[in-house]
């Protein structure tokens, strides 16, 4: 996608393969800056401190992090140590473990002296695959938006989204945003309600930024407004992303997604989840009981950042200094609240049977 008219992906290797460049998402929308990752510690820090975030991008960044580690020391011991360092950065998005497993398999199959080249090549493949998965999700979701527009007699389709499941959360296109970009590009009138997504405001800062850069009409609303807007007929469909979807279709996504699903159910609004297959964890069934939910620092709740009138990024406290805060980063939306999963293989019901039928090669037998 484009920033100020210039094409970008969210991550790219330097041509000499000595470093990897990322867009520093902690500075958007106020400043556009990139960060150079030169070793596995840089990659781990970038993921943990959320310079990059979003399930698919975390996976690809970890893959490039392993490549940087192999450049420094391609031994088995360093491969394991680097994989563990990267795996420990964020617990919820399954794409991280998925990408590391894939990379380890490919790297253990070659001699240490060939591992750095292999690792960069495989990381590039994972990045290219992610773009293709998102583009395909875009095509399937485009059909849903087209249907919604037909039902409305051609009037603009109002879509609500939560957090940032946009191109900044992937390598390109985004998951939840891919259908929106494709619809907009196809001349279908769309308007997006963007949840601000406290505490880190990925909606207000990142999704709004992306949509604006692509010229997609949108309105930022506070997280608590979605139910009200739905009650008044303002939302035709909800499309969100996922950090981990279980074999039975429970969806773990950014904190607050569950409340949007409840409001959608109560108001008869279709609730879709854009779910590329690497974010589906076929080893788990019960999302509420089994998915590890990341708890982040309380300062993300007690403080907020923004730009001052003269362009400086400042952080201010918004709570009494003595009040404790708790910061759950994700929640689980049970499958019964999900209208459908928009996957690269089509729109799939959020059920064990439908997921197994769509992805037979991924089904695992639980002991
Ligand atoms: O904490 P974040 O910003 O990494 O959370 C991101 C989300 O919850 C996204 O919706 C999810 O990763 C899907 S991204 C295509």
Short mmCIF file of N, CA, C and O and ligand atoms in Angstrom, two decimals, residues 50 53-56 58 90 162-166 169-170 174-176 202 241-243 253-254 294 329-330, ligand 1:
data_model
loop_
_atom_site.label_atom_id
_atom_site.label_comp_id
_atom_site.label_asym_id
_atom_site.label_seq_id
_atom_site.Cartn_x
_atom_site.Cartn_y
_atom_site.Cartn_z
N UNK A 50 6.39 -3.38 20.43
CA UNK A 50 5.34 -3.09 19.45
C UNK A 50 5.71 -2.00 18.43
O UNK A 50 4.85 -1.26 17.99
N UNK A 53 3.66 -4.83 15.10
CA UNK A 53 2.64 -5.58 15.82
C UNK A 53 1.63 -6.08 14.78
O UNK A 53 1.76 -5.81 13.59
N UNK A 54 0.62 -6.82 15.28
CA UNK A 54 -0.30 -7.46 14.34
C UNK A 54 0.22 -8.86 14.08
O UNK A 54 1.41 -9.06 13.78
N UNK A 55 -0.69 -9.85 14.19
CA UNK A 55 -0.27 -11.25 14.19
C UNK A 55 0.59 -11.63 12.98
O UNK A 55 1.69 -12.18 13.14
N UNK A 56 0.16 -11.36 11.74
CA UNK A 56 0.99 -11.80 10.60
C UNK A 56 2.36 -11.11 10.56
O UNK A 56 3.38 -11.76 10.28
N UNK A 58 4.07 -9.92 13.08
CA UNK A 58 4.93 -10.46 14.14
C UNK A 58 5.61 -11.74 13.64
O UNK A 58 6.81 -11.95 13.85
N UNK A 90 5.86 -12.22 22.61
CA UNK A 90 4.41 -11.99 22.76
C UNK A 90 3.70 -13.35 22.70
O UNK A 90 3.94 -14.12 21.77
N UNK A 162 -12.14 -3.08 14.41
CA UNK A 162 -11.54 -2.86 15.73
C UNK A 162 -10.04 -3.09 15.63
O UNK A 162 -9.59 -3.98 14.91
N UNK A 163 -9.28 -2.30 16.35
CA UNK A 163 -7.81 -2.42 16.35
C UNK A 163 -7.27 -2.11 14.96
O UNK A 163 -7.92 -1.42 14.16
N UNK A 164 -6.11 -2.61 14.65
CA UNK A 164 -5.56 -2.48 13.30
C UNK A 164 -5.27 -3.86 12.76
O UNK A 164 -4.30 -4.51 13.18
N UNK A 165 -6.15 -4.32 11.89
CA UNK A 165 -5.89 -5.54 11.13
C UNK A 165 -5.68 -5.11 9.69
O UNK A 165 -6.19 -5.69 8.74
N UNK A 166 -4.94 -4.05 9.55
CA UNK A 166 -4.68 -3.43 8.26
C UNK A 166 -3.33 -3.84 7.71
O UNK A 166 -2.68 -4.74 8.24
N UNK A 169 -0.43 -4.29 9.95
CA UNK A 169 -0.40 -5.46 10.83
C UNK A 169 0.03 -6.71 10.08
O UNK A 169 0.20 -7.78 10.67
N UNK A 170 0.18 -6.58 8.77
CA UNK A 170 0.58 -7.71 7.92
C UNK A 170 1.80 -7.23 7.12
O UNK A 170 2.49 -6.31 7.56
N UNK A 174 -3.34 -6.09 4.56
CA UNK A 174 -4.10 -6.29 5.78
C UNK A 174 -5.03 -7.47 5.64
O UNK A 174 -5.19 -8.04 4.55
N UNK A 175 -5.62 -7.87 6.76
CA UNK A 175 -6.63 -8.94 6.70
C UNK A 175 -8.02 -8.31 6.66
O UNK A 175 -8.69 -8.33 5.62
N UNK A 176 -8.43 -7.70 7.76
CA UNK A 176 -9.77 -7.08 7.79
C UNK A 176 -9.89 -5.94 6.77
O UNK A 176 -10.99 -5.68 6.25
N UNK A 202 -4.59 1.50 18.43
CA UNK A 202 -4.18 1.08 17.08
C UNK A 202 -5.20 1.50 16.02
O UNK A 202 -4.85 1.68 14.86
N UNK A 241 -9.86 -8.60 12.72
CA UNK A 241 -8.79 -9.57 12.49
C UNK A 241 -8.79 -10.62 13.59
O UNK A 241 -9.73 -10.70 14.39
N UNK A 242 -7.75 -11.42 13.62
CA UNK A 242 -7.62 -12.42 14.68
C UNK A 242 -6.15 -12.68 14.97
O UNK A 242 -5.32 -12.67 14.05
N UNK A 243 -5.85 -12.88 16.23
CA UNK A 243 -4.50 -13.28 16.63
C UNK A 243 -4.37 -14.78 16.77
O UNK A 243 -3.28 -15.34 16.66
N UNK A 253 -8.84 -11.91 19.65
CA UNK A 253 -8.39 -10.69 18.97
C UNK A 253 -8.26 -9.59 20.02
O UNK A 253 -8.52 -9.79 21.21
N UNK A 254 -7.89 -8.42 19.59
CA UNK A 254 -7.64 -7.29 20.47
C UNK A 254 -8.76 -7.09 21.49
O UNK A 254 -9.94 -7.23 21.16
N UNK A 294 -2.23 -12.19 26.63
CA UNK A 294 -1.13 -11.32 27.04
C UNK A 294 -1.63 -10.22 27.99
O UNK A 294 -2.65 -9.59 27.72
N UNK A 329 -4.56 -7.57 26.96
CA UNK A 329 -4.40 -7.10 25.58
C UNK A 329 -5.37 -7.76 24.60
O UNK A 329 -5.58 -7.23 23.51
N UNK A 330 -5.94 -8.90 24.95
CA UNK A 330 -6.81 -9.63 24.01
C UNK A 330 -8.01 -10.21 24.74
O UNK A 330 -7.99 -10.36 25.96
O1 LIG B 1 -1.55 -5.93 20.06
P1 LIG B 1 -1.60 -5.89 18.56
O2 LIG B 1 -1.63 -4.51 18.02
O3 LIG B 1 -0.51 -6.74 17.97
O4 LIG B 1 -2.98 -6.58 18.20
C1 LIG B 1 -3.35 -6.71 16.86
C2 LIG B 1 -4.68 -7.30 16.66
O5 LIG B 1 -5.38 -7.64 17.59
C3 LIG B 1 -5.09 -7.55 15.24
O6 LIG B 1 -6.46 -7.42 15.08
C4 LIG B 1 -4.68 -8.99 14.86
O7 LIG B 1 -3.32 -9.18 15.11
C5 LIG B 1 -4.97 -9.29 13.45
S1 LIG B 1 -3.82 -8.42 12.40
C6 LIG B 1 -4.10 -8.75 10.79
#
